[in-house]
Coordinates of C-alpha atoms in Angstrom, one line a residue:
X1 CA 0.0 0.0 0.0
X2 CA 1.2 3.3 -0.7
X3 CA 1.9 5.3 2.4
X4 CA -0.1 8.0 1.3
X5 CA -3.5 5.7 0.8
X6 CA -2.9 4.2 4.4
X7 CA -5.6 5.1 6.9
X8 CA -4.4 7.7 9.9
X9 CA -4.1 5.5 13.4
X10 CA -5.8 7.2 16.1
X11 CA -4.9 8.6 19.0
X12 CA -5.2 10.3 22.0
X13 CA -2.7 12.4 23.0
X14 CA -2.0 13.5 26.5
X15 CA -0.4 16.7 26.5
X16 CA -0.8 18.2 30.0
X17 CA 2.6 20.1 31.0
X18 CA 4.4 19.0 27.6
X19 CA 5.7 21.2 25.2
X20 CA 3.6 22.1 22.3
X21 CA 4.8 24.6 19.8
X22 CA 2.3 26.4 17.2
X23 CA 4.3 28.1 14.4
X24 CA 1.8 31.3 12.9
X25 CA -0.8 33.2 15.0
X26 CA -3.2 33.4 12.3
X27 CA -6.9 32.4 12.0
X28 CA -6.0 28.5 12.0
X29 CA -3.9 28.7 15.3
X30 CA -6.5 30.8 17.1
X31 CA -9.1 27.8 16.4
X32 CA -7.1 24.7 17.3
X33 CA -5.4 26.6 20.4
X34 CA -8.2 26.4 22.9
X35 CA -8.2 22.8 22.6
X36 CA -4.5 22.6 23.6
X37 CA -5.2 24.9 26.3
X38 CA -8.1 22.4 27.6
X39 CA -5.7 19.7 27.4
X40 CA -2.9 21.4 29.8
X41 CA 0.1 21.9 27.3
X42 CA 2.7 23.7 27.7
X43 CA 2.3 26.1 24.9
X44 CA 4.8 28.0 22.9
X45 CA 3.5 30.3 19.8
X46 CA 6.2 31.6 17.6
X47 CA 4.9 34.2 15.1
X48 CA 6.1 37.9 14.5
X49 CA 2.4 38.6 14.7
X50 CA -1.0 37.2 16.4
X51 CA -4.2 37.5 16.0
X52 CA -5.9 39.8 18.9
X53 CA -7.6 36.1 20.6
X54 CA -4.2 34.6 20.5
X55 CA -2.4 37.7 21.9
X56 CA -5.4 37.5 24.8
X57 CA -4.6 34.2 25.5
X58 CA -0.8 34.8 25.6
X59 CA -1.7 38.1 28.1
X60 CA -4.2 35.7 30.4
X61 CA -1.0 33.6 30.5
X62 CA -2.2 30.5 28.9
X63 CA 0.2 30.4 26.3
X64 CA 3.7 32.1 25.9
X65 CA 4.4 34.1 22.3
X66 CA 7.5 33.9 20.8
X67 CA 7.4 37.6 18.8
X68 CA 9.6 36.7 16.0
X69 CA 9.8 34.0 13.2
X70 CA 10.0 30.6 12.7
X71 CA 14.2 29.6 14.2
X72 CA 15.9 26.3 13.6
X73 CA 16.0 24.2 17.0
X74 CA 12.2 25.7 18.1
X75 CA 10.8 22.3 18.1
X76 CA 13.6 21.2 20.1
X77 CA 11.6 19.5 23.7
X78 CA 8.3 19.4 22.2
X79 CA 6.1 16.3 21.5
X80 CA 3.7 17.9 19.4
X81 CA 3.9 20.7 16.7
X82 CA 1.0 22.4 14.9
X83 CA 2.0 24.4 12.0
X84 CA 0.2 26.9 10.3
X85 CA 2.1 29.9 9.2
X86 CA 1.3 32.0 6.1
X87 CA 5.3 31.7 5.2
X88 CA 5.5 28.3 3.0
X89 CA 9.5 28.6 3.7
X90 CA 9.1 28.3 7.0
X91 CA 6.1 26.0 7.5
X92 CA 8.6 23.4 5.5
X93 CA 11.5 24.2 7.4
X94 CA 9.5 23.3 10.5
X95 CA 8.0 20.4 9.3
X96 CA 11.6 19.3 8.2
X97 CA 12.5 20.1 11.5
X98 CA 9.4 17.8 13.3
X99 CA 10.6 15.1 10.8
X100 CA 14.0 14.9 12.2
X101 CA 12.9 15.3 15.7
X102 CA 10.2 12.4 15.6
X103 CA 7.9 15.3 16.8
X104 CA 4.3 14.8 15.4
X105 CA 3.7 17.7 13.6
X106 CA -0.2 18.6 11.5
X107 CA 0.4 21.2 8.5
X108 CA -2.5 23.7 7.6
X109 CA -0.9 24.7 4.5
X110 CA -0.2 20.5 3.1
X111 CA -2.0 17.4 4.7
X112 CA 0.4 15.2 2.6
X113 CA 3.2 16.6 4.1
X114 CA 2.4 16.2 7.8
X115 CA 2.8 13.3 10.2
X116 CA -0.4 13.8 11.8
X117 CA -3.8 15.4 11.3
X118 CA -6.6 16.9 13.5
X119 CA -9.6 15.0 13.6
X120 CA -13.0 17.1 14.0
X121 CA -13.4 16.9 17.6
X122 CA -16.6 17.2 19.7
X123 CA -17.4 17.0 23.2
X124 CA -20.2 16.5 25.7
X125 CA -20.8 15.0 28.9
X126 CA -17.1 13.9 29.5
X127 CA -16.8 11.8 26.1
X128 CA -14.3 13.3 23.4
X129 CA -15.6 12.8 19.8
X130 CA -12.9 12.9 16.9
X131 CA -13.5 12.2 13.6
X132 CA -10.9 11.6 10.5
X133 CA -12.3 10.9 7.3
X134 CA -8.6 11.7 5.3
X135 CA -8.9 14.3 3.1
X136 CA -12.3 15.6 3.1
X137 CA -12.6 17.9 6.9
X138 CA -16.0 18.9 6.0
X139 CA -17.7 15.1 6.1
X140 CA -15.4 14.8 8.7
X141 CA -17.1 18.1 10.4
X142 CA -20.6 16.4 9.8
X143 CA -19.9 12.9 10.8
X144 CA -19.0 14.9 14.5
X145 CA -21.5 17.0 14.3
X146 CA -23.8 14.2 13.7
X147 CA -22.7 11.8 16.8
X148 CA -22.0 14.5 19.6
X149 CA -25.6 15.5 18.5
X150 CA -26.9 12.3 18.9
X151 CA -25.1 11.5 22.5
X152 CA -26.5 14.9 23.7
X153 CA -30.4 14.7 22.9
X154 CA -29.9 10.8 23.5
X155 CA -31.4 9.6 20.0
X156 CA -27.5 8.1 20.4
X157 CA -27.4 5.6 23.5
X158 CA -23.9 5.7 24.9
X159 CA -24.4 4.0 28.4
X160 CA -22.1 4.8 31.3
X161 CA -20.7 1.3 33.0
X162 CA -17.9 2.0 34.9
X163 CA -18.5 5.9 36.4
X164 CA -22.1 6.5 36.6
X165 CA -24.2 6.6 39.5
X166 CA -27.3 5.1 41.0
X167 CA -30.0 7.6 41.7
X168 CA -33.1 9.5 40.7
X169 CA -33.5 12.3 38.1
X170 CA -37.1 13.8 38.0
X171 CA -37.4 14.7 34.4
X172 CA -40.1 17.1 33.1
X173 CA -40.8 15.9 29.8
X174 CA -42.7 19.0 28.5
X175 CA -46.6 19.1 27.2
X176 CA -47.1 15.8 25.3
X177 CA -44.8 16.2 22.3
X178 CA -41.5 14.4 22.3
X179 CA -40.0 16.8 20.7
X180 CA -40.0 19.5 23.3
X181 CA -38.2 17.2 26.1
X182 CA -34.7 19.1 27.3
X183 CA -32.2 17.5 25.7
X184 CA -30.6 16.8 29.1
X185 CA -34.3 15.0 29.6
X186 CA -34.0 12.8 26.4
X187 CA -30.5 12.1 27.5
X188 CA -31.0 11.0 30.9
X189 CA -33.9 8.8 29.7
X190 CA -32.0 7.0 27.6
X191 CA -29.1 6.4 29.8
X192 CA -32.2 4.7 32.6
X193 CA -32.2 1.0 33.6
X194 CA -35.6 2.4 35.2
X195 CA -38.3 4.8 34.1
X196 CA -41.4 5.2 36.0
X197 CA -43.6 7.3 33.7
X198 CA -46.9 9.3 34.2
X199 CA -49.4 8.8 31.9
X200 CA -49.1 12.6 30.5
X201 CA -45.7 12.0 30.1
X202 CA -44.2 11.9 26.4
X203 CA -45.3 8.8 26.1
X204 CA -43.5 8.1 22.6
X205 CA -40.8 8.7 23.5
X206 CA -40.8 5.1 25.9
X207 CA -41.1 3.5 22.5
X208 CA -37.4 4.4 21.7
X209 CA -35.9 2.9 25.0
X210 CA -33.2 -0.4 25.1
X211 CA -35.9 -3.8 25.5
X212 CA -33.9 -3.9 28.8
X213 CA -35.4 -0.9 30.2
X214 CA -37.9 -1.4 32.9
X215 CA -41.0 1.0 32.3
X216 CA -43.2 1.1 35.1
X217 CA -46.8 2.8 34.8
X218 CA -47.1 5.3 38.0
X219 CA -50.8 5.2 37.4
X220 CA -50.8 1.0 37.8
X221 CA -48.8 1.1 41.5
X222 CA -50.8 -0.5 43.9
X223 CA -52.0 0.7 46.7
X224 CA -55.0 3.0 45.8
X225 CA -55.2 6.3 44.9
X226 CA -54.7 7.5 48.4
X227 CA -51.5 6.3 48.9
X228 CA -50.3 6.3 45.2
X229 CA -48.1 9.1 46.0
X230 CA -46.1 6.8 48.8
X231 CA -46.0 4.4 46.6
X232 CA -44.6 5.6 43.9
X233 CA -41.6 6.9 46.7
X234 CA -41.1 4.1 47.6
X235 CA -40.6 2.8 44.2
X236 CA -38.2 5.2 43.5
X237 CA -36.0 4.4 46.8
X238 CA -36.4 0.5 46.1
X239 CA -35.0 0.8 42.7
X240 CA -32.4 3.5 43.3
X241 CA -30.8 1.3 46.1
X242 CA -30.8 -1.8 44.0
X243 CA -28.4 0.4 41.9
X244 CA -30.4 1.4 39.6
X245 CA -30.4 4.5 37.2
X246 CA -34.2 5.7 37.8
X247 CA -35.8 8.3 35.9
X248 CA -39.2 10.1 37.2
X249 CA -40.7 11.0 33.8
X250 CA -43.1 13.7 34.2
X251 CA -45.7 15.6 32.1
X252 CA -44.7 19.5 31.9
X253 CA -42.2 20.3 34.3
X254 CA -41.8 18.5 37.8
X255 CA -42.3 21.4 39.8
X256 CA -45.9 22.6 38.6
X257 CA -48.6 20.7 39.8
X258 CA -46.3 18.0 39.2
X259 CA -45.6 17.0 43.1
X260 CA -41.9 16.5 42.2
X261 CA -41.1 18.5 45.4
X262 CA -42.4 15.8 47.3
X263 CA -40.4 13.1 45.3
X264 CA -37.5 15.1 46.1
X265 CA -37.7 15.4 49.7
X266 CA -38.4 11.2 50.0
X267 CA -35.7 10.7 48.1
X268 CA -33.2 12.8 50.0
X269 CA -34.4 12.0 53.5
X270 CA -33.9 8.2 52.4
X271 CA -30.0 9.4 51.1
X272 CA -30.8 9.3 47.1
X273 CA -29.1 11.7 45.0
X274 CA -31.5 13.6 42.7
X275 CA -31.2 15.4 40.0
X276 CA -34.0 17.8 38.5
X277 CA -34.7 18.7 34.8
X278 CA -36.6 21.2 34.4
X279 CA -39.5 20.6 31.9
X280 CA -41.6 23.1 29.6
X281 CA -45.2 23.8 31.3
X282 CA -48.2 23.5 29.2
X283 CA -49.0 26.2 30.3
X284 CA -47.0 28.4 28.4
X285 CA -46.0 26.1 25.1
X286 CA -49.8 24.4 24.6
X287 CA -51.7 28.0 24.2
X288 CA -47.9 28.7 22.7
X289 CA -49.2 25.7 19.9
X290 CA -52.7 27.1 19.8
X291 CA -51.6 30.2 18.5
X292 CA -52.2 32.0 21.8
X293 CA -49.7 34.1 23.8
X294 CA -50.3 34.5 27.4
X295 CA -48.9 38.1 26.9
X296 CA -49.3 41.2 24.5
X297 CA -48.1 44.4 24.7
X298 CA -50.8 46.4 25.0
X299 CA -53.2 43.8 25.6
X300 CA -51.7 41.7 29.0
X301 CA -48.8 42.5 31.5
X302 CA -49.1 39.4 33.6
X303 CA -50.6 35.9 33.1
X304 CA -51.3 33.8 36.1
X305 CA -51.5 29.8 36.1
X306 CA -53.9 28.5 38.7
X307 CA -54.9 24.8 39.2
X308 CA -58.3 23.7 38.6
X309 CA -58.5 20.6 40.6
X310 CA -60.7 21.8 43.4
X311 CA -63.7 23.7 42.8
X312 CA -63.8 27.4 44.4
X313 CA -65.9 26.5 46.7
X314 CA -64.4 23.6 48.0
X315 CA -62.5 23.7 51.5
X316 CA -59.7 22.3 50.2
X317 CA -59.0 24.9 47.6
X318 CA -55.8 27.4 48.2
X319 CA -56.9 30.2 45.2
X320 CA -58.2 33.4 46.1
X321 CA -60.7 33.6 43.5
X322 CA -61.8 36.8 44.0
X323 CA -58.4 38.0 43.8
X324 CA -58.0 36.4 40.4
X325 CA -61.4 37.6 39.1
X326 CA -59.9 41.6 39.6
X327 CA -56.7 40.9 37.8
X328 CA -57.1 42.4 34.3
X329 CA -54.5 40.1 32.5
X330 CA -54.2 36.2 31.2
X331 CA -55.5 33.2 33.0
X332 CA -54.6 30.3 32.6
X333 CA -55.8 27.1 34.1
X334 CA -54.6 23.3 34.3
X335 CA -56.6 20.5 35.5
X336 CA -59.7 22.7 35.1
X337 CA -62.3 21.0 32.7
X338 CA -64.2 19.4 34.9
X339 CA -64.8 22.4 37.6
X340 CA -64.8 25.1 34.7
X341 CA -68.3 25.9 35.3
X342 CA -68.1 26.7 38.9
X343 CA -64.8 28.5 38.1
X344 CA -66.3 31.1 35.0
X345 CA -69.3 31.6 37.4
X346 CA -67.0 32.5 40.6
X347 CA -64.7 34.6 38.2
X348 CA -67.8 36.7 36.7
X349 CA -69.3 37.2 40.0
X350 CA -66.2 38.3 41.2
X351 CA -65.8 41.6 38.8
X352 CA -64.9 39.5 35.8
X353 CA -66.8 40.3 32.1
X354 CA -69.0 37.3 30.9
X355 CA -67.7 38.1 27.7
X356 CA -64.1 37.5 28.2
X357 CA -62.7 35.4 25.4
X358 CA -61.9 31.7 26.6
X359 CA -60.4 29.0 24.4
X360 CA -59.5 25.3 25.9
X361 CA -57.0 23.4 23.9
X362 CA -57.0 19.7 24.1
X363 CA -53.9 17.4 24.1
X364 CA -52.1 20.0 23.2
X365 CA -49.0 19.9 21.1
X366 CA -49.8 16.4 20.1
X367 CA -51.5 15.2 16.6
X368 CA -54.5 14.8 18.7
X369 CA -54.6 18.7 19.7
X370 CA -57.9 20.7 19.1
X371 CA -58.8 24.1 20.3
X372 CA -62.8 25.2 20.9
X373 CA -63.2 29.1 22.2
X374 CA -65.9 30.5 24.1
X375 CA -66.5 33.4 26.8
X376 CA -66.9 32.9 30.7
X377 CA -70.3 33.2 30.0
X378 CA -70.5 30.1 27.8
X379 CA -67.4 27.9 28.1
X380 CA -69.0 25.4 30.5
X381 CA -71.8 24.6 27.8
X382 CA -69.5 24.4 25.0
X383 CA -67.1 22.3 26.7
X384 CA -70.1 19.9 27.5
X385 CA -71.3 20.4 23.9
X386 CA -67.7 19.9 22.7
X387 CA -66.8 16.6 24.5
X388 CA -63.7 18.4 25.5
X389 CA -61.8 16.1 28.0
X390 CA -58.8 15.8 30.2
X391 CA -55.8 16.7 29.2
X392 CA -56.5 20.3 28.6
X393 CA -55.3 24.2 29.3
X394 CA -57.7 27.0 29.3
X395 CA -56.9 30.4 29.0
X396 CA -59.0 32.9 29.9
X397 CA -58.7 36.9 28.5
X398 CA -57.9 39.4 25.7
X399 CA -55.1 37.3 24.2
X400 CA -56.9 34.1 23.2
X401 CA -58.3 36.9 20.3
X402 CA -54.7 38.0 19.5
X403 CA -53.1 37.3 15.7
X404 CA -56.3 34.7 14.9
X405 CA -54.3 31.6 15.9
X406 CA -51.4 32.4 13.9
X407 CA -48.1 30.2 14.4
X408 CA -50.4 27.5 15.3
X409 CA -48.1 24.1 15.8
X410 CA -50.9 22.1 14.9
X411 CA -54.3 22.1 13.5
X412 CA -57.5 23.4 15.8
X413 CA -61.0 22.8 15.7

């Protein structure tokens, strides 16, 4: 085989507290220096000039600049040599130099004629992507590009075995679409021996997990739905000390409505580490996807999310309705459908127009989405007359009429 059709062998280099020496201070240096600073070498630039990044680094003492030209006897100590001068003479004479020193050197100006070359190099989470694909750095750019992608949104599964540690993230997993997970989220999820999902969770995204995955059902834990809370702690804490990586998948975020606070607090008073992704709230992003912002200049200052799950006039209930009914911007209100008649009625006696524009949007952000409007005065009928049912976000005020749905994620009704 011709030595110049032979594939590069790749390497890793450690360089921390070895001499490096970079000969130019041009464009090309000033991108493949920070690496070499991340990797602890002892850097030497020789160039009469530098760009003003290089002379930066070289004033924050991170590198030291040589203020002259390329001298025989510069690469003399150093285990690596990058150079990438705009003076052919003296990129060849260095080169030369590298040769006879058995100094790996990578030339800018002529591939062929150096000893080593740069992959395209990635990172994320602790893992170092580098890429050669020989003489063409732009597939070589996109390959990288491609994988580091891929480890950080998780659609790339990439395991830890030896360094990771057993414990509990409570991930928000956003309004329904799988999409709109965090990519620390997806990647978390598919790093899990253990996911114990809600049932407005993402749910496609489970169908994407390793067969070996165990997917547990929060709404099937025994016990009854007074102690389905504990129960599903106590799942968490069982698998978590087996060793397991657990993951909490939760609709929206963990922290609204979501009881994640209480997870948490189990979780550490039994001596679990716990980590928290936030989510996005539905109820922001689904009237978001219905076309609807919950402010407008000119229209609403303030938006207020409120939980529907107790009626106003139940003893349990922590809203001060009346308080709500005086505000003159958005509300918005989750887990609400099936009290929304006590709630408009509460709300109009409390100072509140009976014409104030409502809309309720249905699974939103999934295909299944569908938005019906009404006003306080009718949206418990036309909810009824709809069949609108849990899941659903109603937002109440002058914004539902804003821009006539448009930027719509998907299609109303």
């Amino acid at each position: 085989m011709d030595r110049k059709d032979a594939p590069a062998y790749p390497v890793g280099l450690r360089l921390a507290g070895r001499r490096v020496v970079v000969v130019g201070g041009g464009q090309v240096a000033q991108r493949r220096l920070p690496a070499l600073v991340s990797a602890g070498a002892d850097i030497v630039v020789v160039s009469p000039t530098v760009t003003p990044s290089v002379e930066a680094m070289a004033d924050a003492g991170e590198l030291r600049w040589e203020r002259r030209p390329y001298e025989d006897g510069d690469l003399e100590g150093a285990w690596y040599a990058l150079v990438a001068s705009t003076d052919a003479a003296a990129n060849a004479a260095a080169s030369a130099e590298a040769e006879a020193r058995r100094v790996w050197c990578v030339r800018s100006d002529d591939a062929e004629a150096a000893t080593a070359w740069t992959p395209a190099t990635g990172r994320t989470e602790g893992v170092t992507v580098a890429v050669l694909t020989g003489r063409d750095p732009r597939r070589s750019a996109a390959v990288r590009d491609a994988v580091v992608e891929g480890l950080r949104d998780g659609t790339l599964v990439a395991p830890h075995h030896r360094t990771r540690t057993a414990g509990v993230a409570l991930v928000g997993g956003g309004p329904g679409d799988p999409d709109l997970i965090t990519v620390r989220g997806r990647r978390l999820l598919a790093e899990a021996d253990v996911v114990i999902a809600d049932r407005l969770g993402p749910r496609d995204l489970l169908d994407e997990l390793p067969p070996h995955v165990e997917v547990i059902d929060a709404t099937k834990i025994p016990y009854g739905r007074a102690m389905a809370q504990e129960a599903i702690n106590s799942a968490l804490i069982e698998h978590a000390r087996a060793g397991k990586a657990v993951v909490r998948l939760k609709g929206g975020d963990p922290y609204v409505f979501g009881r994640g606070m209480e997870e948490a607090e189990a979780l550490a008073a039994a001596g679990i580490p716990v980590t928290v992704v936030p989510g996005i709230s539905s109820s922001i992003s689904v009237p978001g996807a219905a076309g609807i912002p919950v402010t407008h200049r000119g229209v609403a200052h303030e938006f207020t999310v409120v939980s529907g799950h107790v009626a106003p006039d139940d003893a349990r209930s922590l809203v001060d309705w009346a308080a709500l009914a005086r505000l003159r911007g958005t509300l918005v209100l989750l887990m609400a459908v099936e009290r929304i008649g006590p709630i408009a009625a509460t709300l109009v006696a409390g100072g509140r127009s009976a014409d104030t524009p409502v809309a309720v949007v249905q699974e939103g952000t999934t295909a299944a989405q569908r938005r019906v409007d009404a006003t306080l005065a009718t949206v418990a009928d036309v909810v009824e007359a709809e069949g609108v049912r849990p899941p659903a976000v109603i937002v109440i005020g002058d914004v539902v009429t804003v821009g006539g749905g448009v930027g719509q994620g998907r299609t109303g009704r």
